[in-house]
Every structure is written in C-alpha cells, then in structure tokens.
Amino acid sequence: MKRIFGILSLVLIFSTYSFAQQPSMVQRGQRGYTAPMQFDNTAYIKLTDPVEETQRVLEKCVSAFNLDDFQKEIMKNILTKRFEDHNVILSDEDNTKDLRRKKIEAREKLFVIELETIITRDQVEQFKDMDFSETKEDKKKKKKRKRKRNKDS
C-alpha cells in the first residue's frame, strides 16, 4: 500500500512539474513563436481630406459633363459638403456600423437631390457609375510596377 501511494505521489509530482514547463506551447524565446494578433479598430475607418477628394472628383466631372464655371463652383461646394459630412459621420465613435451605414445612405440621397439641381438625371446616373478611385498618378505607378515586374521576370 505504501509502495502504491509512493508511486502515485511521484507520478503526480512529475506530471505537475512537466505541465508547469508548458512543453505543448511555444514560448517567447523559442523557435516558432508568433506574437498574438492585435486588432486596430481605427484602421477600418478611413477619413479623407475633403479638399483633395473634391479636386479629384471635380476634375473628372468637369471633363465628363462639360460644366461651366458657375456649375463648377456649385459642384465644388456640394462635393466638399458631402465629404465633410462623410467624415463627421465616420469620426463619431458613438455610432454603430449599421447606424453609420444608414446615415451615409441618407446623406447620399440628399447629395443626389442636390446634384439634380445642377445636372440632369442621366448625368446623375452617369456620375454614380463613374470610378473616382484611380487618378493619373496611380495609373502611372501601376505601369511602372508592371514594367519592373516584366524586367525582373
């Protein structure tokens, strides 16, 4: 009986010490250690510069719709207000994702109504379909990257 009790106590002690050293988990100084991921919630909300965005969008609108100077100034004011309101909605931390989406959709409806005072409905639809994400500089950078990749290959 004493022998069995002694053996069980030794097994219990050795198993406790082996789990204390954590052989199953990779520790910090060992190979294969990767730091736990840290999520940054601010990365998902991107605020833009209203003046810069307005200039980029306005260039394409003037060339696409043949706007005169008066229409151009009104369009500039409307676009600036749109981007500023968009930033205000996104920067408000009290809003949830769904509430932000609803506010942005409501703001877009007002924006379309304001646009219809300057340009026709067909042009508004054309405006919605336009891609404002790429600029001439972005296209040049992409071409340079493609050239470098082709030279390396």
CSV table of N, CA and C in Angstrom, one decimal:
chain,number,residue,atom,x,y,z
A,1,MET,N,0.8,-1.2,0.0
A,1,MET,CA,0.0,0.0,0.0
A,1,MET,C,0.9,1.3,0.0
A,2,LYS,N,1.9,1.2,0.8
A,2,LYS,CA,2.8,2.4,0.9
A,2,LYS,C,3.5,2.5,-0.5
A,3,ARG,N,3.8,1.4,-1.1
A,3,ARG,CA,4.5,1.5,-2.4
A,3,ARG,C,3.6,2.1,-3.4
A,4,ILE,N,2.4,1.7,-3.5
A,4,ILE,CA,1.4,2.3,-4.5
A,4,ILE,C,1.2,3.8,-4.2
A,5,PHE,N,1.1,4.1,-3.0
A,5,PHE,CA,0.9,5.5,-2.6
A,5,PHE,C,2.2,6.4,-3.0
A,6,GLY,N,3.3,5.8,-2.8
A,6,GLY,CA,4.6,6.5,-3.1
A,6,GLY,C,4.7,6.7,-4.6
A,7,ILE,N,4.3,5.6,-5.4
A,7,ILE,CA,4.4,5.7,-6.8
A,7,ILE,C,3.4,6.8,-7.4
A,8,LEU,N,2.2,6.7,-6.9
A,8,LEU,CA,1.2,7.7,-7.3
A,8,LEU,C,1.6,9.1,-7.0
A,9,SER,N,2.2,9.3,-5.8
A,9,SER,CA,2.6,10.7,-5.4
A,9,SER,C,3.7,11.2,-6.3
A,10,LEU,N,4.7,10.3,-6.7
A,10,LEU,CA,5.8,10.6,-7.6
A,10,LEU,C,5.2,11.0,-9.0
A,11,VAL,N,4.3,10.2,-9.5
A,11,VAL,CA,3.7,10.5,-10.8
A,11,VAL,C,3.0,11.8,-10.8
A,12,LEU,N,2.3,12.1,-9.7
A,12,LEU,CA,1.6,13.3,-9.6
A,12,LEU,C,2.5,14.5,-9.5
A,13,ILE,N,3.6,14.4,-8.8
A,13,ILE,CA,4.6,15.5,-8.7
A,13,ILE,C,5.3,15.7,-10.1
A,14,PHE,N,5.7,14.6,-10.8
A,14,PHE,CA,6.4,14.8,-12.1
A,14,PHE,C,5.4,15.3,-13.1
A,15,SER,N,4.2,14.9,-13.1
A,15,SER,CA,3.2,15.4,-14.1
A,15,SER,C,2.9,16.9,-13.8
A,16,THR,N,2.9,17.3,-12.6
A,16,THR,CA,2.7,18.7,-12.2
A,16,THR,C,3.9,19.6,-12.8
A,17,TYR,N,5.1,19.1,-12.5
A,17,TYR,CA,6.3,19.8,-13.0
A,17,TYR,C,6.3,19.9,-14.5
A,18,SER,N,5.9,18.8,-15.2
A,18,SER,CA,6.0,18.8,-16.6
A,18,SER,C,5.0,19.8,-17.2
A,19,PHE,N,3.8,19.9,-16.7
A,19,PHE,CA,2.8,20.8,-17.2
A,19,PHE,C,3.2,22.3,-16.8
A,20,ALA,N,4.0,22.4,-15.7
A,20,ALA,CA,4.4,23.8,-15.4
A,20,ALA,C,5.4,24.4,-16.4
A,21,GLN,N,6.1,23.5,-17.1
A,21,GLN,CA,7.1,24.0,-18.1
A,21,GLN,C,6.5,24.2,-19.4
A,22,GLN,N,5.2,23.8,-19.6
A,22,GLN,CA,4.4,24.0,-20.8
A,22,GLN,C,5.1,23.5,-22.1
A,23,PRO,N,5.3,22.2,-22.2
A,23,PRO,CA,6.0,21.7,-23.3
A,23,PRO,C,5.2,21.8,-24.6
A,24,SER,N,3.9,21.9,-24.5
A,24,SER,CA,3.0,21.9,-25.6
A,24,SER,C,2.9,23.3,-26.3
A,25,MET,N,3.2,24.3,-25.5
A,25,MET,CA,3.1,25.7,-26.1
A,25,MET,C,4.5,26.2,-26.4
A,26,VAL,N,4.6,26.9,-27.5
A,26,VAL,CA,5.9,27.5,-27.9
A,26,VAL,C,6.0,28.8,-27.1
A,27,GLN,N,7.1,29.0,-26.4
A,27,GLN,CA,7.3,30.2,-25.6
A,27,GLN,C,8.1,31.2,-26.4
A,28,ARG,N,8.2,32.3,-25.7
A,28,ARG,CA,8.7,33.5,-26.4
A,28,ARG,C,10.1,33.4,-27.0
A,29,GLY,N,11.1,32.8,-26.3
A,29,GLY,CA,12.4,32.7,-26.8
A,29,GLY,C,12.7,31.6,-27.8
A,30,GLN,N,11.7,30.7,-28.0
A,30,GLN,CA,11.8,29.5,-28.8
A,30,GLN,C,11.5,29.8,-30.2
A,31,ARG,N,11.9,28.9,-31.1
A,31,ARG,CA,11.5,29.0,-32.5
A,31,ARG,C,10.0,28.8,-32.7
A,32,GLY,N,9.5,29.4,-33.7
A,32,GLY,CA,8.1,29.2,-34.0
A,32,GLY,C,7.2,30.1,-33.2
A,33,TYR,N,7.8,31.0,-32.4
A,33,TYR,CA,6.9,31.9,-31.6
A,33,TYR,C,6.4,33.0,-32.5
A,34,THR,N,5.1,33.2,-32.5
A,34,THR,CA,4.5,34.3,-33.1
A,34,THR,C,3.7,35.1,-32.1
A,35,ALA,N,3.8,36.4,-32.2
A,35,ALA,CA,3.1,37.2,-31.2
A,35,ALA,C,1.6,37.2,-31.5
A,36,PRO,N,0.8,37.3,-30.4
A,36,PRO,CA,-0.6,37.3,-30.7
A,36,PRO,C,-1.1,38.5,-31.4
A,37,MET,N,-2.1,38.3,-32.3
A,37,MET,CA,-2.5,39.4,-33.1
A,37,MET,C,-3.2,40.5,-32.3
A,38,GLN,N,-3.0,41.8,-32.7
A,38,GLN,CA,-3.6,42.9,-32.0
A,38,GLN,C,-4.4,43.6,-33.1
A,39,PHE,N,-5.7,43.7,-32.8
A,39,PHE,CA,-6.6,44.4,-33.8
A,39,PHE,C,-6.7,45.9,-33.5
A,40,ASP,N,-6.6,46.6,-34.6
A,40,ASP,CA,-6.7,48.0,-34.5
A,40,ASP,C,-8.0,48.5,-35.2
A,41,ASN,N,-9.0,48.9,-34.4
A,41,ASN,CA,-10.3,49.2,-35.0
A,41,ASN,C,-10.2,50.5,-35.8
A,42,THR,N,-9.3,51.3,-35.5
A,42,THR,CA,-9.3,52.6,-36.3
A,42,THR,C,-8.9,52.4,-37.7
A,43,ALA,N,-8.2,51.3,-38.0
A,43,ALA,CA,-7.8,51.0,-39.4
A,43,ALA,C,-9.0,50.8,-40.4
A,44,TYR,N,-10.1,50.4,-39.8
A,44,TYR,CA,-11.2,50.2,-40.7
A,44,TYR,C,-12.0,51.4,-41.1
A,45,ILE,N,-11.8,52.5,-40.4
A,45,ILE,CA,-12.5,53.8,-40.7
A,45,ILE,C,-11.4,54.7,-41.3
A,46,LYS,N,-11.7,55.1,-42.5
A,46,LYS,CA,-10.7,55.9,-43.2
A,46,LYS,C,-11.3,57.3,-43.5
A,47,LEU,N,-10.7,58.3,-42.8
A,47,LEU,CA,-11.2,59.6,-43.1
A,47,LEU,C,-10.4,60.2,-44.2
A,48,THR,N,-11.0,61.0,-45.1
A,48,THR,CA,-10.4,61.6,-46.2
A,48,THR,C,-10.3,63.1,-46.1
A,49,ASP,N,-9.4,63.6,-46.9
A,49,ASP,CA,-9.3,65.1,-46.9
A,49,ASP,C,-10.3,65.6,-47.9
A,50,PRO,N,-11.3,66.4,-47.4
A,50,PRO,CA,-12.4,66.9,-48.3
A,50,PRO,C,-11.9,67.7,-49.5
A,51,VAL,N,-10.9,68.5,-49.3
A,51,VAL,CA,-10.5,69.4,-50.4
A,51,VAL,C,-9.8,68.5,-51.5
A,52,GLU,N,-9.0,67.6,-51.1
A,52,GLU,CA,-8.3,66.7,-52.0
A,52,GLU,C,-9.2,65.9,-52.8
A,53,GLU,N,-10.2,65.3,-52.1
A,53,GLU,CA,-11.2,64.4,-52.7
A,53,GLU,C,-12.0,65.2,-53.7
A,54,THR,N,-12.4,66.4,-53.3
A,54,THR,CA,-13.2,67.3,-54.2
A,54,THR,C,-12.5,67.6,-55.5
A,55,GLN,N,-11.2,67.9,-55.4
A,55,GLN,CA,-10.4,68.3,-56.6
A,55,GLN,C,-10.4,67.1,-57.5
A,56,ARG,N,-10.2,65.9,-56.9
A,56,ARG,CA,-10.0,64.7,-57.8
A,56,ARG,C,-11.3,64.4,-58.5
A,57,VAL,N,-12.5,64.4,-57.8
A,57,VAL,CA,-13.8,64.2,-58.3
A,57,VAL,C,-14.2,65.3,-59.3
A,58,LEU,N,-13.9,66.5,-59.0
A,58,LEU,CA,-14.3,67.6,-59.8
A,58,LEU,C,-13.6,67.6,-61.1
A,59,GLU,N,-12.4,67.2,-61.2
A,59,GLU,CA,-11.7,67.1,-62.5
A,59,GLU,C,-12.4,66.2,-63.5
A,60,LYS,N,-12.8,65.1,-63.0
A,60,LYS,CA,-13.5,64.1,-63.8
A,60,LYS,C,-14.9,64.6,-64.2
A,61,CYS,N,-15.5,65.2,-63.3
A,61,CYS,CA,-16.9,65.7,-63.5
A,61,CYS,C,-16.9,66.8,-64.6
A,62,VAL,N,-16.0,67.7,-64.5
A,62,VAL,CA,-15.9,68.8,-65.5
A,62,VAL,C,-15.6,68.3,-66.9
A,63,SER,N,-14.8,67.3,-67.0
A,63,SER,CA,-14.5,66.8,-68.3
A,63,SER,C,-15.6,65.9,-68.8
A,64,ALA,N,-16.3,65.2,-67.9
A,64,ALA,CA,-17.4,64.3,-68.4
A,64,ALA,C,-18.7,65.1,-68.7
A,65,PHE,N,-19.0,66.1,-67.9
A,65,PHE,CA,-20.3,66.8,-68.1
A,65,PHE,C,-20.2,68.1,-68.7
A,66,ASN,N,-19.0,68.6,-69.1
A,66,ASN,CA,-18.8,69.9,-69.7
A,66,ASN,C,-19.4,71.0,-68.9
A,67,LEU,N,-19.1,71.1,-67.6
A,67,LEU,CA,-19.6,72.1,-66.7
A,67,LEU,C,-19.0,73.5,-67.0
A,68,ASP,N,-19.8,74.6,-66.9
A,68,ASP,CA,-19.3,75.9,-67.0
A,68,ASP,C,-18.7,76.3,-65.6
A,69,ASP,N,-18.2,77.5,-65.5
A,69,ASP,CA,-17.6,78.0,-64.2
A,69,ASP,C,-18.6,78.0,-63.1
A,70,PHE,N,-19.8,78.5,-63.3
A,70,PHE,CA,-20.8,78.6,-62.3
A,70,PHE,C,-21.2,77.2,-61.8
A,71,GLN,N,-21.5,76.3,-62.7
A,71,GLN,CA,-21.8,74.9,-62.3
A,71,GLN,C,-20.6,74.3,-61.6
A,72,LYS,N,-19.4,74.6,-62.0
A,72,LYS,CA,-18.2,74.0,-61.4
A,72,LYS,C,-18.1,74.4,-59.9
A,73,GLU,N,-18.4,75.7,-59.6
A,73,GLU,CA,-18.3,76.2,-58.3
A,73,GLU,C,-19.4,75.6,-57.4
A,74,ILE,N,-20.6,75.5,-57.9
A,74,ILE,CA,-21.7,74.8,-57.2
A,74,ILE,C,-21.4,73.4,-56.9
A,75,MET,N,-20.9,72.7,-57.9
A,75,MET,CA,-20.5,71.3,-57.8
A,75,MET,C,-19.4,71.1,-56.7
A,76,LYS,N,-18.4,72.1,-56.7
A,76,LYS,CA,-17.3,72.0,-55.8
A,76,LYS,C,-17.9,72.2,-54.3
A,77,ASN,N,-18.8,73.1,-54.1
A,77,ASN,CA,-19.4,73.3,-52.8
A,77,ASN,C,-20.2,72.0,-52.3
A,78,ILE,N,-20.9,71.4,-53.3
A,78,ILE,CA,-21.7,70.3,-52.9
A,78,ILE,C,-20.8,69.1,-52.6
A,79,LEU,N,-19.7,68.9,-53.4
A,79,LEU,CA,-18.8,67.8,-53.1
A,79,LEU,C,-18.1,68.0,-51.8
A,80,THR,N,-17.6,69.2,-51.5
A,80,THR,CA,-16.9,69.5,-50.3
A,80,THR,C,-17.8,69.2,-49.1
A,81,LYS,N,-19.1,69.6,-49.2
A,81,LYS,CA,-20.0,69.4,-48.1
A,81,LYS,C,-20.3,67.9,-47.9
A,82,ARG,N,-20.3,67.2,-49.0
A,82,ARG,CA,-20.5,65.7,-49.0
A,82,ARG,C,-19.4,65.0,-48.2
A,83,PHE,N,-18.1,65.3,-48.6
A,83,PHE,CA,-17.0,64.7,-48.0
A,83,PHE,C,-16.8,65.1,-46.5
A,84,GLU,N,-17.1,66.3,-46.2
A,84,GLU,CA,-17.1,66.8,-44.8
A,84,GLU,C,-18.1,66.0,-43.9
A,85,ASP,N,-19.3,65.9,-44.4
A,85,ASP,CA,-20.4,65.2,-43.7
A,85,ASP,C,-20.0,63.7,-43.5
A,86,HIS,N,-19.4,63.2,-44.6
A,86,HIS,CA,-19.0,61.8,-44.5
A,86,HIS,C,-18.0,61.6,-43.4
A,87,ASN,N,-17.0,62.5,-43.3
A,87,ASN,CA,-16.0,62.4,-42.3
A,87,ASN,C,-16.6,62.6,-40.9
A,88,VAL,N,-17.6,63.5,-40.8
A,88,VAL,CA,-18.2,63.7,-39.5
A,88,VAL,C,-19.0,62.4,-39.0
A,89,ILE,N,-19.6,61.8,-40.0
A,89,ILE,CA,-20.4,60.5,-39.6
A,89,ILE,C,-19.4,59.4,-39.2
A,90,LEU,N,-18.3,59.3,-40.0
A,90,LEU,CA,-17.3,58.2,-39.6
A,90,LEU,C,-16.5,58.5,-38.4
A,91,SER,N,-16.3,59.8,-38.1
A,91,SER,CA,-15.5,60.1,-36.9
A,91,SER,C,-16.3,60.0,-35.6
A,92,ASP,N,-17.6,60.0,-35.6
A,92,ASP,CA,-18.4,59.8,-34.5
A,92,ASP,C,-18.3,58.4,-33.9
A,93,GLU,N,-17.7,58.2,-32.8
A,93,GLU,CA,-17.5,56.9,-32.2
A,93,GLU,C,-18.7,56.3,-31.6
A,94,ASP,N,-19.7,57.1,-31.3
A,94,ASP,CA,-20.9,56.6,-30.7
A,94,ASP,C,-21.8,55.7,-31.6
A,95,ASN,N,-21.6,55.9,-32.9
A,95,ASN,CA,-22.4,55.2,-33.9
A,95,ASN,C,-21.9,53.8,-34.1
A,96,THR,N,-22.9,52.9,-34.3
A,96,THR,CA,-22.5,51.5,-34.7
A,96,THR,C,-22.4,51.5,-36.2
A,97,LYS,N,-22.0,50.3,-36.6
A,97,LYS,CA,-21.7,50.1,-38.0
A,97,LYS,C,-23.0,50.3,-38.8
A,98,ASP,N,-24.1,49.8,-38.4
A,98,ASP,CA,-25.4,49.9,-39.1
A,98,ASP,C,-25.9,51.3,-39.1
A,99,LEU,N,-25.7,52.0,-38.0
A,99,LEU,CA,-26.2,53.4,-37.9
A,99,LEU,C,-25.3,54.3,-38.8
A,100,ARG,N,-24.0,54.0,-38.9
A,100,ARG,CA,-23.2,54.8,-39.8
A,100,ARG,C,-23.7,54.6,-41.2
A,101,ARG,N,-23.9,53.3,-41.6
A,101,ARG,CA,-24.3,53.0,-42.9
A,101,ARG,C,-25.7,53.7,-43.3
A,102,LYS,N,-26.6,53.7,-42.3
A,102,LYS,CA,-27.9,54.4,-42.6
A,102,LYS,C,-27.7,55.9,-42.7
A,103,LYS,N,-26.9,56.5,-41.9
A,103,LYS,CA,-26.6,57.9,-42.0
A,103,LYS,C,-25.9,58.3,-43.4
A,104,ILE,N,-25.0,57.4,-43.8
A,104,ILE,CA,-24.3,57.7,-45.0
A,104,ILE,C,-25.3,57.5,-46.2
A,105,GLU,N,-26.1,56.5,-46.2
A,105,GLU,CA,-27.1,56.3,-47.2
A,105,GLU,C,-28.1,57.5,-47.3
A,106,ALA,N,-28.5,58.0,-46.1
A,106,ALA,CA,-29.4,59.2,-46.1
A,106,ALA,C,-28.7,60.4,-46.7
A,107,ARG,N,-27.4,60.6,-46.4
A,107,ARG,CA,-26.6,61.7,-46.9
A,107,ARG,C,-26.4,61.6,-48.4
A,108,GLU,N,-26.3,60.4,-48.9
A,108,GLU,CA,-26.1,60.1,-50.3
A,108,GLU,C,-27.4,60.5,-51.1
A,109,LYS,N,-28.6,60.2,-50.5
A,109,LYS,CA,-29.8,60.6,-51.1
A,109,LYS,C,-29.9,62.1,-51.2
A,110,LEU,N,-29.6,62.8,-50.1
A,110,LEU,CA,-29.6,64.3,-50.2
A,110,LEU,C,-28.6,64.8,-51.2
A,111,PHE,N,-27.4,64.2,-51.3
A,111,PHE,CA,-26.4,64.6,-52.3
A,111,PHE,C,-27.0,64.4,-53.7
A,112,VAL,N,-27.7,63.3,-54.0
A,112,VAL,CA,-28.2,63.1,-55.3
A,112,VAL,C,-29.3,64.2,-55.6
A,113,ILE,N,-30.1,64.6,-54.7
A,113,ILE,CA,-31.1,65.6,-54.9
A,113,ILE,C,-30.4,66.9,-55.2
A,114,GLU,N,-29.3,67.2,-54.4
A,114,GLU,CA,-28.6,68.5,-54.7
A,114,GLU,C,-27.9,68.4,-56.1
A,115,LEU,N,-27.4,67.3,-56.5
A,115,LEU,CA,-26.8,67.2,-57.8
A,115,LEU,C,-27.8,67.4,-58.9
A,116,GLU,N,-29.0,67.0,-58.7
A,116,GLU,CA,-30.1,67.1,-59.8
A,116,GLU,C,-30.4,68.6,-60.0
A,117,THR,N,-30.1,69.5,-59.1
A,117,THR,CA,-30.3,70.9,-59.4
A,117,THR,C,-29.3,71.4,-60.4
A,118,ILE,N,-28.2,70.8,-60.5
A,118,ILE,CA,-27.1,71.3,-61.5
A,118,ILE,C,-27.1,70.5,-62.8
A,119,ILE,N,-27.2,69.2,-62.7
A,119,ILE,CA,-27.1,68.3,-63.9
A,119,ILE,C,-28.3,67.5,-64.0
A,120,THR,N,-28.5,66.9,-65.2
A,120,THR,CA,-29.7,66.1,-65.5
A,120,THR,C,-29.7,64.8,-64.8
A,121,ARG,N,-30.8,64.1,-64.8
A,121,ARG,CA,-30.9,62.8,-64.1
A,121,ARG,C,-30.0,61.8,-64.8
A,122,ASP,N,-29.9,61.8,-66.1
A,122,ASP,CA,-29.0,60.9,-66.8
A,122,ASP,C,-27.5,61.1,-66.4
A,123,GLN,N,-27.2,62.4,-66.3
A,123,GLN,CA,-25.8,62.7,-65.8
A,123,GLN,C,-25.6,62.3,-64.4
A,124,VAL,N,-26.6,62.3,-63.6
A,124,VAL,CA,-26.5,61.9,-62.2
A,124,VAL,C,-26.2,60.4,-62.2
A,125,GLU,N,-27.0,59.6,-63.0
A,125,GLU,CA,-26.8,58.2,-63.1
A,125,GLU,C,-25.3,57.9,-63.6
A,126,GLN,N,-24.9,58.7,-64.5
A,126,GLN,CA,-23.5,58.5,-65.1
A,126,GLN,C,-22.5,58.8,-64.0
A,127,PHE,N,-22.8,59.8,-63.1
A,127,PHE,CA,-22.0,60.2,-62.0
A,127,PHE,C,-21.8,59.0,-61.0
A,128,LYS,N,-23.0,58.4,-60.7
A,128,LYS,CA,-23.0,57.2,-59.8
A,128,LYS,C,-22.1,56.1,-60.4
A,129,ASP,N,-22.1,55.9,-61.7
A,129,ASP,CA,-21.4,54.8,-62.3
A,129,ASP,C,-19.9,55.1,-62.5
A,130,MET,N,-19.5,56.4,-62.4
A,130,MET,CA,-18.1,56.8,-62.6
A,130,MET,C,-17.2,56.2,-61.5
A,131,ASP,N,-15.9,55.9,-61.9
A,131,ASP,CA,-14.9,55.4,-60.9
A,131,ASP,C,-14.0,56.5,-60.6
A,132,PHE,N,-14.0,57.0,-59.4
A,132,PHE,CA,-13.1,58.1,-59.0
A,132,PHE,C,-11.9,57.6,-58.2
A,133,SER,N,-11.7,56.3,-58.1
A,133,SER,CA,-10.7,55.8,-57.2
A,133,SER,C,-9.3,56.0,-57.8
A,134,GLU,N,-9.2,55.9,-59.2
A,134,GLU,CA,-7.9,56.0,-59.8
A,134,GLU,C,-7.6,57.4,-60.3
A,135,THR,N,-6.4,57.8,-60.2
A,135,THR,CA,-6.0,59.1,-60.7
A,135,THR,C,-4.9,58.8,-61.7
A,136,LYS,N,-4.4,59.8,-62.4
A,136,LYS,CA,-3.4,59.7,-63.4
A,136,LYS,C,-2.1,59.2,-62.8
A,137,GLU,N,-1.8,59.7,-61.6
A,137,GLU,CA,-0.6,59.3,-60.9
A,137,GLU,C,-0.7,57.8,-60.5
A,138,ASP,N,-1.8,57.3,-60.1
A,138,ASP,CA,-2.0,55.9,-59.7
A,138,ASP,C,-1.8,55.0,-60.9
A,139,LYS,N,-2.3,55.5,-62.1
A,139,LYS,CA,-2.1,54.7,-63.3
A,139,LYS,C,-0.6,54.6,-63.7
A,140,LYS,N,0.1,55.8,-63.6
A,140,LYS,CA,1.5,55.8,-63.9
A,140,LYS,C,2.3,54.9,-63.0
A,141,LYS,N,1.9,54.8,-61.7
A,141,LYS,CA,2.6,54.0,-60.7
A,141,LYS,C,2.4,52.5,-61.1
A,142,LYS,N,1.1,52.2,-61.5
A,142,LYS,CA,0.8,50.8,-61.9
A,142,LYS,C,1.6,50.4,-63.1
A,143,LYS,N,1.7,51.3,-64.1
A,143,LYS,CA,2.5,51.0,-65.3
A,143,LYS,C,4.0,50.7,-64.9
A,144,LYS,N,4.5,51.6,-64.0
A,144,LYS,CA,5.9,51.4,-63.6
A,144,LYS,C,6.1,50.1,-62.9
A,145,ARG,N,5.2,49.7,-62.1
A,145,ARG,CA,5.3,48.4,-61.4
A,145,ARG,C,5.3,47.2,-62.3
A,146,LYS,N,4.4,47.3,-63.3
A,146,LYS,CA,4.3,46.3,-64.3
A,146,LYS,C,5.6,46.2,-65.1
A,147,ARG,N,6.2,47.3,-65.5
A,147,ARG,CA,7.4,47.3,-66.2
A,147,ARG,C,8.5,46.7,-65.4
A,148,LYS,N,8.6,47.0,-64.1
A,148,LYS,CA,9.6,46.4,-63.3
A,148,LYS,C,9.4,44.9,-63.1
A,149,ARG,N,8.2,44.5,-63.0
A,149,ARG,CA,7.9,43.0,-62.9
A,149,ARG,C,8.3,42.3,-64.1
A,150,ASN,N,8.0,42.9,-65.3
A,150,ASN,CA,8.3,42.3,-66.5
A,150,ASN,C,9.8,42.2,-66.8
A,151,LYS,N,10.6,43.2,-66.3
A,151,LYS,CA,12.0,43.2,-66.4
A,151,LYS,C,12.6,42.1,-65.5
A,152,ASP,N,12.1,42.0,-64.3
A,152,ASP,CA,12.6,41.0,-63.4
A,152,ASP,C,12.3,39.6,-63.8
A,153,SER,N,11.2,39.4,-64.5
A,153,SER,CA,10.9,38.0,-64.9
A,153,SER,C,11.7,37.5,-66.1
